[in-house]
Amino acid sequence: MNSIIHPALPLMIAAVLALITKGYLRSVLSVVAIAFAGFCFHTLLQTPHTEASLILGHSFHFLRIDPFSVAFIWIFIFYTFASILYSLKKWSGPLQAGALAYAGSALITVLAGDWILFFIGWELMAVFSAILIWNPKRPESLKALYRYLLIHVAGGLILFTGILIHLKSGGSVNMGPIATSNPAFWFIFIGFAVNAGLPPFHTWVPDAYPESTPQGGVYLCAFTTKVACYAFGRSFMGEPILLWFGAAAAVYGVFYALIQEDTRKLLSYHIICQVGYILCGFAIGTPLAINAAIAHTYGNILFKGLLFMATGSMLSSLGSSRLSELMQRKASPIIGAFFLVGAFAISGMPGLNGYVSKTLLLQSASKSHLEWLSTLLLLVAIGTFVSIGLKLFYFAFLYPRPTDQSSVATNPPQSIPWYEISAMSLLTLACFLFGLRPEYFSHFLPHAIPMHVYDNFHIIESLQILAGSWLGFYFLRGFLKPKAKIALDLDLIPRKLYAGIIEPCCQMLSQMQDSFQLTLRRGIQNLHSLYLESRQSPMQSVERSLLVALSGLFLIAVFLFAGYLLS
Amino acid sequence: MKKSVLFPLLTCVFVLILALLNPLEHPHNFLQIVPGSYLFFALISSLIWILVSKGIALWILYKDRDYYE
C-alpha cells in the first residue's frame, strides 16, 4: 500500500509547533514544513491513490488531483515559501501559526473533492486569515477584523445554504459545475463572490488588508481571493453572468485604485481588479482562456505579492503607507526597484509575467468574438498602469522631497532586512522568468496550447499602451496628487445602517434589558414579601397569588403571539 | 518646453515609428486597423481615467479621515 500525506498536513503541524517554539527554530520549522509540503505534493502526483476516505460513514474526497487543482497548488506552495522567507524573524508565534494554518487550509480547500470538505477548508481559511488581520500596532485593525469576520460568516452561511439546497435537490456531493437552473446557483455564486471580493461584496478587501501587519498583508493578498477564483472556475466555468461580474470588478477596482491615498488600500483595490481579469477568462471558458486565467492567477500572485512586500517594507521602514506622508520621506531605492518591477509586471510590460497573461486573455477574448471585452480590458490595463506604475511610483519614490528633513533626523528610516530583500528578489526573478520564458510555465497550465505572445505587433501594442498612458499622466499628474482623505465606498451603507438603526436598536434593547432586570428583581422581592405575608393572612394571599398567575399567563401569551408573528 | 516632458514625448514618438513600421496583416478590431492608434487610445483613455475618477472623488467620494468615527 502506498502511503500518501496530504500537503496541508506539514503546514498544520508546523502551525501548532509555531505556538511553542521561538526565534530561528520557528523559522526553520516553517521553511522545512513548506518544503515538505511541496515534496508531499510531488509524491502525490507520482503515486496512485484511492479517491475517497471513509470517515464516520461518510466518504470524503480529500485529494482531487487534476490539472486544474494542480496548477493552483504549485503556485500556493511557491508563494507560501516566499512569504515565510519575507516574515522570517519579525513575527510572534500566533501570527506565524495563523499564517501557516491559513496556507494549509487553502491547500485543503483546493484539493477538496466534495462540497463538505470544500466548505470546511473554506471556513478554516476565514478563521485563520482573520488572525492575520489583527495588527498589535494598530487598534483600528480590531474593528476591521470584526467587520471581516461578520461578512465572512454571512458569506459562509450563504454558501452553506447553497450547498444544502444543492444536495437536497439531488445534486452530486462531488464539487463540480452548477447549472443556472439549479436552485442553489445564486446562493453558491454569492458565497464565492464574497470571498473573491466581487462588487458589491468587495468592501472587506480594502477595509481589512491595509490594517494588517506588513507580513500579514503579504499572505492575505494571495489566498482567499484566488481560492475563490478557483471555486468559480470549478463551478461556474463558461457562465455568461461571470463575465459581467468579472468585467465590472475590473473596472470598479481600477477606478477606486486611482483615487486612493493609502498604498496598501490602492493595491487592495487592484486585487479586486485582477480578480475581474481572472474571472473573465473563466467566463469565456475556452482552453486558451482557461490557460490565460490561470496564467494571470500565477502572475497576480507573483506581482501582487511583490508589490505588497515592497509596500510592507516601506511601512516597516518609514512607518507609514500613506502617500501624503511618504511624499515627505525618502524611500529606499532598493524597495523602489522591486516596486517598479511589480508595477511594470501588473501593467503588462513585455518581458514580465503580466504581459504574457494579459496578452493571452486579450487573444482569447478576440478569438471568442468579444471585442468589447478586449477593449474594456485594455482600458483597465491603462488605468492600472496610471494608478500603480505611474501615480504610486511617482509620488512614493520620485516626487521632489522638501528640503527640511528635520522629521527624518528624529525618526530615521529603518534598514531593510536581508530576508525581506531575498523574498522580493525571489518573486522578481519569478516575474522575469515567467515573462521571458513562458514555455517553462506551460507545464503548470491545464491545456497544452502553445503560447504565441512574443511577436512584433503585440510587443509594440503594449509599448504604445504604456507610452500613451505615461504621456497622459505627465499632463495631468497634478490632478492625482494624493490628498489626506478617505474615499467612500459601498461599505457606507452597512456602516450608516449600523449607526442609524442597528446601534440605536442595540441601545434600546440594552435599556429594555436593564429595566426588565429591575422589574424582575422587584417582582422577586414582592413575591418574597407576599410569601411572608401569606404566612400571616392566608385569605389575602390567595387573591394576590391569582393575580400573579394571571399576569404570568398574560406574559406567556404575549411571547407566544410575538413568536407566531416572527415565524 | 520643460525637459521632463521630453522623456514621455520622445518615447511616444519612438513607439509610434515602431508601430508604423509593424502594422498587423489581419486586423480584428478598429484599433488594429490604423497603426499607432493604441498610443492615442492610451493617451486619451488615461486622461479620461484621471479626470473622471478624480472628478467624481472630489465631487462626492472624498471625506475626512475621521468620517466614520
mmCIF file of N, CA and C in Angstrom, chain A residues 147-258:
data_model
loop_
_atom_site.group_PDB
_atom_site.id
_atom_site.type_symbol
_atom_site.label_atom_id
_atom_site.label_comp_id
_atom_site.label_asym_id
_atom_site.label_seq_id
_atom_site.Cartn_x
_atom_site.Cartn_y
_atom_site.Cartn_z
ATOM 1 N N ARG A 147 -15.422 43.432 11.316
ATOM 2 C CA ARG A 147 -16.192 43.589 10.069
ATOM 3 C C ARG A 147 -15.883 42.444 9.108
ATOM 4 N N TYR A 148 -14.594 42.077 9.042
ATOM 5 C CA TYR A 148 -14.151 40.987 8.167
ATOM 6 C C TYR A 148 -14.847 39.688 8.558
ATOM 7 N N LEU A 149 -14.835 39.395 9.863
ATOM 8 C CA LEU A 149 -15.459 38.153 10.328
ATOM 9 C C LEU A 149 -16.955 38.149 10.049
ATOM 10 N N LEU A 150 -17.575 39.303 10.258
ATOM 11 C CA LEU A 150 -19.018 39.415 10.051
ATOM 12 C C LEU A 150 -19.387 39.082 8.606
ATOM 13 N N ILE A 151 -18.667 39.694 7.676
ATOM 14 C CA ILE A 151 -19.011 39.472 6.252
ATOM 15 C C ILE A 151 -18.658 38.049 5.820
ATOM 16 N N HIS A 152 -17.586 37.490 6.402
ATOM 17 C CA HIS A 152 -17.221 36.128 6.002
ATOM 18 C C HIS A 152 -18.135 35.087 6.630
ATOM 19 N N VAL A 153 -18.617 35.372 7.838
ATOM 20 C CA VAL A 153 -19.599 34.454 8.440
ATOM 21 C C VAL A 153 -20.875 34.485 7.605
ATOM 22 N N ALA A 154 -21.293 35.692 7.203
ATOM 23 C CA ALA A 154 -22.504 35.814 6.370
ATOM 24 C C ALA A 154 -22.295 35.090 5.040
ATOM 25 N N GLY A 155 -21.131 35.320 4.416
ATOM 26 C CA GLY A 155 -20.827 34.659 3.140
ATOM 27 C C GLY A 155 -20.803 33.147 3.299
ATOM 28 N N GLY A 156 -20.208 32.687 4.393
ATOM 29 C CA GLY A 156 -20.130 31.248 4.658
ATOM 30 C C GLY A 156 -21.517 30.650 4.829
ATOM 31 N N LEU A 157 -22.400 31.366 5.522
ATOM 32 C CA LEU A 157 -23.765 30.865 5.736
ATOM 33 C C LEU A 157 -24.521 30.769 4.410
ATOM 34 N N ILE A 158 -24.321 31.779 3.572
ATOM 35 C CA ILE A 158 -24.997 31.762 2.257
ATOM 36 C C ILE A 158 -24.496 30.571 1.432
ATOM 37 N N LEU A 159 -23.173 30.377 1.465
ATOM 38 C CA LEU A 159 -22.597 29.245 0.720
ATOM 39 C C LEU A 159 -23.122 27.928 1.275
ATOM 40 N N PHE A 160 -23.169 27.824 2.603
ATOM 41 C CA PHE A 160 -23.641 26.585 3.234
ATOM 42 C C PHE A 160 -25.096 26.304 2.859
ATOM 43 N N THR A 161 -25.899 27.374 2.852
ATOM 44 C CA THR A 161 -27.306 27.216 2.437
ATOM 45 C C THR A 161 -27.357 26.685 1.007
ATOM 46 N N GLY A 162 -26.516 27.276 0.150
ATOM 47 C CA GLY A 162 -26.469 26.841 -1.252
ATOM 48 C C GLY A 162 -26.089 25.377 -1.368
ATOM 49 N N ILE A 163 -25.077 24.969 -0.597
ATOM 50 C CA ILE A 163 -24.626 23.568 -0.655
ATOM 51 C C ILE A 163 -25.753 22.639 -0.186
ATOM 52 N N LEU A 164 -26.433 23.041 0.889
ATOM 53 C CA LEU A 164 -27.532 22.204 1.402
ATOM 54 C C LEU A 164 -28.651 22.083 0.363
ATOM 55 N N ILE A 165 -28.994 23.209 -0.257
ATOM 56 C CA ILE A 165 -30.060 23.169 -1.283
ATOM 57 C C ILE A 165 -29.623 22.279 -2.439
ATOM 58 N N HIS A 166 -28.353 22.427 -2.823
ATOM 59 C CA HIS A 166 -27.817 21.624 -3.938
ATOM 60 C C HIS A 166 -27.914 20.136 -3.616
ATOM 61 N N LEU A 167 -27.500 19.769 -2.389
ATOM 62 C CA LEU A 167 -27.523 18.347 -2.015
ATOM 63 C C LEU A 167 -28.960 17.854 -1.846
ATOM 64 N N LYS A 168 -29.798 18.708 -1.291
ATOM 65 C CA LYS A 168 -31.201 18.335 -1.060
ATOM 66 C C LYS A 168 -31.941 18.112 -2.392
ATOM 67 N N SER A 169 -31.541 18.908 -3.411
ATOM 68 C CA SER A 169 -32.231 18.774 -4.706
ATOM 69 C C SER A 169 -31.611 17.668 -5.561
ATOM 70 N N GLY A 170 -30.849 16.811 -4.936
ATOM 71 C CA GLY A 170 -30.321 15.655 -5.653
ATOM 72 C C GLY A 170 -29.009 15.901 -6.358
ATOM 73 N N GLY A 171 -28.344 17.023 -6.076
ATOM 74 C CA GLY A 171 -27.056 17.321 -6.705
ATOM 75 C C GLY A 171 -25.962 16.424 -6.162
ATOM 76 N N SER A 172 -24.902 16.296 -6.935
ATOM 77 C CA SER A 172 -23.798 15.419 -6.535
ATOM 78 C C SER A 172 -23.031 16.029 -5.368
ATOM 79 N N VAL A 173 -22.544 15.140 -4.475
ATOM 80 C CA VAL A 173 -21.739 15.620 -3.359
ATOM 81 C C VAL A 173 -20.344 16.041 -3.847
ATOM 82 N N ASN A 174 -19.949 15.530 -5.004
ATOM 83 C CA ASN A 174 -18.659 15.937 -5.567
ATOM 84 C C ASN A 174 -18.735 17.357 -6.096
ATOM 85 N N MET A 175 -17.722 18.139 -5.786
ATOM 86 C CA MET A 175 -17.743 19.539 -6.212
ATOM 87 C C MET A 175 -17.615 19.623 -7.731
ATOM 88 N N GLY A 176 -18.535 20.316 -8.352
ATOM 89 C CA GLY A 176 -18.494 20.388 -9.808
ATOM 90 C C GLY A 176 -19.338 21.542 -10.312
ATOM 91 N N PRO A 177 -19.602 21.563 -11.626
ATOM 92 C CA PRO A 177 -20.357 22.673 -12.214
ATOM 93 C C PRO A 177 -21.769 22.779 -11.629
ATOM 94 N N ILE A 178 -22.234 24.024 -11.486
ATOM 95 C CA ILE A 178 -23.598 24.289 -11.003
ATOM 96 C C ILE A 178 -24.350 24.951 -12.161
ATOM 97 N N ALA A 179 -25.427 24.301 -12.578
ATOM 98 C CA ALA A 179 -26.199 24.839 -13.710
ATOM 99 C C ALA A 179 -27.058 26.016 -13.242
ATOM 100 N N THR A 180 -27.382 26.905 -14.182
ATOM 101 C CA THR A 180 -28.195 28.075 -13.822
ATOM 102 C C THR A 180 -29.591 27.664 -13.340
ATOM 103 N N SER A 181 -30.057 26.481 -13.817
ATOM 104 C CA SER A 181 -31.392 26.012 -13.403
ATOM 105 C C SER A 181 -31.379 25.464 -11.979
ATOM 106 N N ASN A 182 -30.183 25.224 -11.445
ATOM 107 C CA ASN A 182 -30.070 24.681 -10.082
ATOM 108 C C ASN A 182 -30.560 25.729 -9.076
ATOM 109 N N PRO A 183 -31.470 25.354 -8.160
ATOM 110 C CA PRO A 183 -31.963 26.361 -7.194
ATOM 111 C C PRO A 183 -30.855 26.916 -6.286
ATOM 112 N N ALA A 184 -29.729 26.199 -6.208
ATOM 113 C CA ALA A 184 -28.639 26.663 -5.336
ATOM 114 C C ALA A 184 -27.702 27.625 -6.052
ATOM 115 N N PHE A 185 -27.938 27.880 -7.337
ATOM 116 C CA PHE A 185 -26.989 28.650 -8.164
ATOM 117 C C PHE A 185 -26.586 29.968 -7.501
ATOM 118 N N TRP A 186 -27.586 30.772 -7.164
ATOM 119 C CA TRP A 186 -27.265 32.116 -6.669
ATOM 120 C C TRP A 186 -26.667 32.102 -5.270
ATOM 121 N N PHE A 187 -27.081 31.134 -4.449
ATOM 122 C CA PHE A 187 -26.502 31.042 -3.098
ATOM 123 C C PHE A 187 -25.005 30.745 -3.194
ATOM 124 N N ILE A 188 -24.676 29.753 -4.034
ATOM 125 C CA ILE A 188 -23.264 29.370 -4.145
ATOM 126 C C ILE A 188 -22.475 30.482 -4.842
ATOM 127 N N PHE A 189 -23.080 31.088 -5.841
ATOM 128 C CA PHE A 189 -22.415 32.182 -6.565
ATOM 129 C C PHE A 189 -22.088 33.337 -5.601
ATOM 130 N N ILE A 190 -23.057 33.727 -4.796
ATOM 131 C CA ILE A 190 -22.823 34.846 -3.865
ATOM 132 C C ILE A 190 -21.813 34.439 -2.798
ATOM 133 N N GLY A 191 -21.906 33.194 -2.323
ATOM 134 C CA GLY A 191 -20.923 32.709 -1.342
ATOM 135 C C GLY A 191 -19.512 32.830 -1.877
ATOM 136 N N PHE A 192 -19.311 32.444 -3.134
ATOM 137 C CA PHE A 192 -17.982 32.571 -3.756
ATOM 138 C C PHE A 192 -17.621 34.048 -3.966
ATOM 139 N N ALA A 193 -18.633 34.837 -4.405
ATOM 140 C CA ALA A 193 -18.371 36.250 -4.731
ATOM 141 C C ALA A 193 -17.884 37.028 -3.517
ATOM 142 N N VAL A 194 -18.382 36.641 -2.328
ATOM 143 C CA VAL A 194 -17.934 37.323 -1.102
ATOM 144 C C VAL A 194 -16.433 37.125 -0.937
ATOM 145 N N ASN A 195 -15.974 35.896 -1.057
ATOM 146 C CA ASN A 195 -14.536 35.645 -0.864
ATOM 147 C C ASN A 195 -13.684 36.155 -2.021
ATOM 148 N N ALA A 196 -14.262 36.198 -3.219
ATOM 149 C CA ALA A 196 -13.489 36.699 -4.369
ATOM 150 C C ALA A 196 -13.377 38.220 -4.327
ATOM 151 N N GLY A 197 -14.213 38.854 -3.524
ATOM 152 C CA GLY A 197 -14.187 40.319 -3.454
ATOM 153 C C GLY A 197 -14.831 40.961 -4.670
ATOM 154 N N LEU A 198 -15.876 40.309 -5.201
ATOM 155 C CA LEU A 198 -16.572 40.892 -6.367
ATOM 156 C C LEU A 198 -17.527 41.979 -5.889
ATOM 157 N N PRO A 199 -17.536 43.153 -6.547
ATOM 158 C CA PRO A 199 -18.525 44.171 -6.184
ATOM 159 C C PRO A 199 -19.939 43.596 -6.356
ATOM 160 N N PRO A 200 -20.850 43.816 -5.477
ATOM 161 C CA PRO A 200 -20.833 44.723 -4.326
ATOM 162 C C PRO A 200 -20.419 44.063 -3.004
ATOM 163 N N PHE A 201 -19.753 42.886 -3.068
ATOM 164 C CA PHE A 201 -19.377 42.193 -1.823
ATOM 165 C C PHE A 201 -17.881 42.376 -1.521
ATOM 166 N N HIS A 202 -17.302 43.429 -2.026
ATOM 167 C CA HIS A 202 -15.842 43.563 -2.027
ATOM 168 C C HIS A 202 -15.275 44.382 -0.872
ATOM 169 N N THR A 203 -16.128 45.056 -0.107
ATOM 170 C CA THR A 203 -15.611 46.119 0.762
ATOM 171 C C THR A 203 -14.639 45.608 1.833
ATOM 172 N N TRP A 204 -14.725 44.311 2.162
ATOM 173 C CA TRP A 204 -13.814 43.781 3.181
ATOM 174 C C TRP A 204 -12.359 43.798 2.694
ATOM 175 N N VAL A 205 -12.138 43.727 1.382
ATOM 176 C CA VAL A 205 -10.748 43.657 0.883
ATOM 177 C C VAL A 205 -9.993 44.958 1.200
ATOM 178 N N PRO A 206 -10.471 46.126 0.727
ATOM 179 C CA PRO A 206 -9.735 47.356 1.060
ATOM 180 C C PRO A 206 -9.908 47.791 2.516
ATOM 181 N N ASP A 207 -10.850 47.185 3.222
ATOM 182 C CA ASP A 207 -11.047 47.539 4.630
ATOM 183 C C ASP A 207 -10.052 46.783 5.517
ATOM 184 N N ALA A 208 -9.910 45.481 5.268
ATOM 185 C CA ALA A 208 -9.125 44.649 6.193
ATOM 186 C C ALA A 208 -7.641 44.564 5.824
ATOM 187 N N TYR A 209 -7.345 44.406 4.540
ATOM 188 C CA TYR A 209 -5.941 44.151 4.160
ATOM 189 C C TYR A 209 -4.987 45.279 4.567
ATOM 190 N N PRO A 210 -5.360 46.557 4.384
ATOM 191 C CA PRO A 210 -4.403 47.605 4.763
ATOM 192 C C PRO A 210 -4.178 47.698 6.270
ATOM 193 N N GLU A 211 -5.064 47.113 7.071
ATOM 194 C CA GLU A 211 -4.911 47.193 8.531
ATOM 195 C C GLU A 211 -3.949 46.154 9.071
ATOM 196 N N SER A 212 -3.671 45.118 8.268
ATOM 197 C CA SER A 212 -2.851 44.015 8.772
ATOM 198 C C SER A 212 -1.390 44.443 8.934
ATOM 199 N N THR A 213 -0.600 43.563 9.541
ATOM 200 C CA THR A 213 0.845 43.819 9.612
ATOM 201 C C THR A 213 1.408 43.723 8.190
ATOM 202 N N PRO A 214 2.620 44.254 7.934
ATOM 203 C CA PRO A 214 3.195 44.127 6.585
ATOM 204 C C PRO A 214 3.274 42.673 6.143
ATOM 205 N N GLN A 215 3.631 41.785 7.085
ATOM 206 C CA GLN A 215 3.757 40.364 6.743
ATOM 207 C C GLN A 215 2.372 39.743 6.522
ATOM 208 N N GLY A 216 1.400 40.160 7.327
ATOM 209 C CA GLY A 216 0.049 39.637 7.179
ATOM 210 C C GLY A 216 -0.523 39.977 5.810
ATOM 211 N N GLY A 217 -0.295 41.208 5.364
ATOM 212 C CA GLY A 217 -0.784 41.646 4.053
ATOM 213 C C GLY A 217 -0.218 40.791 2.930
ATOM 214 N N VAL A 218 1.041 40.384 3.092
ATOM 215 C CA VAL A 218 1.706 39.565 2.063
ATOM 216 C C VAL A 218 0.989 38.223 1.917
ATOM 217 N N TYR A 219 0.607 37.611 3.047
ATOM 218 C CA TYR A 219 -0.126 36.338 2.970
ATOM 219 C C TYR A 219 -1.538 36.551 2.438
ATOM 220 N N LEU A 220 -2.196 37.577 2.991
ATOM 221 C CA LEU A 220 -3.621 37.761 2.692
ATOM 222 C C LEU A 220 -3.886 38.006 1.213
ATOM 223 N N CYS A 221 -2.965 38.721 0.559
ATOM 224 C CA CYS A 221 -3.239 39.112 -0.835
ATOM 225 C C CYS A 221 -3.265 37.928 -1.790
ATOM 226 N N ALA A 222 -2.805 36.752 -1.324
ATOM 227 C CA ALA A 222 -2.652 35.654 -2.283
ATOM 228 C C ALA A 222 -3.729 34.586 -2.212
ATOM 229 N N PHE A 223 -4.261 34.311 -1.018
ATOM 230 C CA PHE A 223 -5.011 33.056 -0.893
ATOM 231 C C PHE A 223 -6.532 33.178 -1.032
ATOM 232 N N THR A 224 -7.158 34.001 -0.171
ATOM 233 C CA THR A 224 -8.627 33.957 -0.118
ATOM 234 C C THR A 224 -9.263 34.242 -1.483
ATOM 235 N N THR A 225 -8.852 35.338 -2.107
ATOM 236 C CA THR A 225 -9.483 35.708 -3.380
ATOM 237 C C THR A 225 -9.136 34.709 -4.483
ATOM 238 N N LYS A 226 -7.915 34.149 -4.439
ATOM 239 C CA LYS A 226 -7.529 33.218 -5.510
ATOM 240 C C LYS A 226 -8.209 31.867 -5.347
ATOM 241 N N VAL A 227 -8.410 31.435 -4.097
ATOM 242 C CA VAL A 227 -9.155 30.187 -3.882
ATOM 243 C C VAL A 227 -10.595 30.379 -4.368
ATOM 244 N N ALA A 228 -11.138 31.578 -4.159
ATOM 245 C CA ALA A 228 -12.493 31.854 -4.655
ATOM 246 C C ALA A 228 -12.504 31.813 -6.186
ATOM 247 N N CYS A 229 -11.431 32.323 -6.813
ATOM 248 C CA CYS A 229 -11.344 32.234 -8.286
ATOM 249 C C CYS A 229 -11.335 30.770 -8.721
ATOM 250 N N TYR A 230 -10.573 29.955 -7.970
ATOM 251 C CA TYR A 230 -10.535 28.513 -8.267
ATOM 252 C C TYR A 230 -11.955 27.931 -8.181
ATOM 253 N N ALA A 231 -12.663 28.317 -7.120
ATOM 254 C CA ALA A 231 -14.022 27.794 -6.921
ATOM 255 C C ALA A 231 -14.937 28.224 -8.075
ATOM 256 N N PHE A 232 -14.813 29.470 -8.498
ATOM 257 C CA PHE A 232 -15.608 29.948 -9.632
ATOM 258 C C PHE A 232 -15.261 29.137 -10.886
ATOM 259 N N GLY A 233 -13.966 28.913 -11.090
ATOM 260 C CA GLY A 233 -13.537 28.140 -12.260
ATOM 261 C C GLY A 233 -14.081 26.730 -12.215
ATOM 262 N N ARG A 234 -14.162 26.167 -11.025
ATOM 263 C CA ARG A 234 -14.621 24.789 -10.862
ATOM 264 C C ARG A 234 -16.132 24.672 -11.095
ATOM 265 N N SER A 235 -16.881 25.654 -10.615
ATOM 266 C CA SER A 235 -18.345 25.506 -10.622
ATOM 267 C C SER A 235 -19.068 26.381 -11.653
ATOM 268 N N PHE A 236 -18.432 27.450 -12.102
ATOM 269 C CA PHE A 236 -19.156 28.374 -12.993
ATOM 270 C C PHE A 236 -18.389 28.658 -14.287
ATOM 271 N N MET A 237 -17.586 27.710 -14.685
ATOM 272 C CA MET A 237 -16.805 27.892 -15.914
ATOM 273 C C MET A 237 -17.736 28.114 -17.112
ATOM 274 N N GLY A 238 -17.452 29.156 -17.891
ATOM 275 C CA GLY A 238 -18.220 29.421 -19.104
ATOM 276 C C GLY A 238 -19.570 30.085 -18.868
ATOM 277 N N GLU A 239 -19.868 30.475 -17.636
ATOM 278 C CA GLU A 239 -21.154 31.134 -17.349
ATOM 279 C C GLU A 239 -21.118 32.600 -17.787
ATOM 280 N N PRO A 240 -22.067 33.037 -18.611
ATOM 281 C CA PRO A 240 -22.047 34.436 -19.071
ATOM 282 C C PRO A 240 -22.133 35.447 -17.921
ATOM 283 N N ILE A 241 -22.857 35.087 -16.833
ATOM 284 C CA ILE A 241 -23.014 36.027 -15.718
ATOM 285 C C ILE A 241 -21.656 36.339 -15.072
ATOM 286 N N LEU A 242 -20.765 35.345 -15.126
ATOM 287 C CA LEU A 242 -19.427 35.534 -14.543
ATOM 288 C C LEU A 242 -18.652 36.598 -15.319
ATOM 289 N N LEU A 243 -18.907 36.647 -16.621
ATOM 290 C CA LEU A 243 -18.234 37.638 -17.476
ATOM 291 C C LEU A 243 -18.622 39.055 -17.043
ATOM 292 N N TRP A 244 -19.898 39.257 -16.769
ATOM 293 C CA TRP A 244 -20.365 40.592 -16.372
ATOM 294 C C TRP A 244 -19.800 40.987 -15.021
ATOM 295 N N PHE A 245 -19.821 40.033 -14.090
ATOM 296 C CA PHE A 245 -19.273 40.330 -12.767
ATOM 297 C C PHE A 245 -17.767 40.593 -12.856
ATOM 298 N N GLY A 246 -17.081 39.794 -13.674
ATOM 299 C CA GLY A 246 -15.625 39.956 -13.819
ATOM 300 C C GLY A 246 -15.277 41.301 -14.426
ATOM 301 N N ALA A 247 -15.992 41.666 -15.502
ATOM 302 C CA ALA A 247 -15.717 42.948 -16.166
ATOM 303 C C ALA A 247 -16.024 44.113 -15.218
ATOM 304 N N ALA A 248 -17.123 43.993 -14.459
ATOM 305 C CA ALA A 248 -17.479 45.061 -13.506
ATOM 306 C C ALA A 248 -16.413 45.189 -12.423
ATOM 307 N N ALA A 249 -15.919 44.045 -11.935
ATOM 308 C CA ALA A 249 -14.887 44.075 -10.883
ATOM 309 C C ALA A 249 -13.613 44.744 -11.400
ATOM 310 N N ALA A 250 -13.256 44.446 -12.655
ATOM 311 C CA ALA A 250 -12.027 45.021 -13.220
ATOM 312 C C ALA A 250 -12.138 46.552 -13.291
ATOM 313 N N VAL A 251 -13.262 47.042 -13.783
ATOM 314 C CA VAL A 251 -13.436 48.493 -13.927
ATOM 315 C C VAL A 251 -13.559 49.162 -12.548
ATOM 316 N N TYR A 252 -14.362 48.553 -11.692
ATOM 317 C CA TYR A 252 -14.607 49.125 -10.356
ATOM 318 C C TYR A 252 -13.298 49.217 -9.571
ATOM 319 N N GLY A 253 -12.528 48.127 -9.617
ATOM 320 C CA GLY A 253 -11.271 48.088 -8.861
ATOM 321 C C GLY A 253 -10.300 49.153 -9.310
ATOM 322 N N VAL A 254 -10.162 49.330 -10.603
ATOM 323 C CA VAL A 254 -9.177 50.297 -11.103
ATOM 324 C C VAL A 254 -9.658 51.732 -10.853
ATOM 325 N N PHE A 255 -10.955 51.951 -10.922
ATOM 326 C CA PHE A 255 -11.493 53.295 -10.648
ATOM 327 C C PHE A 255 -11.152 53.713 -9.219
ATOM 328 N N TYR A 256 -11.423 52.816 -8.266
ATOM 329 C CA TYR A 256 -11.163 53.158 -6.870
ATOM 330 C C TYR A 256 -9.663 53.204 -6.566
ATOM 331 N N ALA A 257 -8.889 52.395 -7.273
ATOM 332 C CA ALA A 257 -7.436 52.419 -7.043
ATOM 333 C C ALA A 257 -6.865 53.791 -7.401
ATOM 334 N N LEU A 258 -7.422 54.385 -8.449
ATOM 335 C CA LEU A 258 -6.900 55.685 -8.917
ATOM 336 C C LEU A 258 -7.073 56.796 -7.886
#
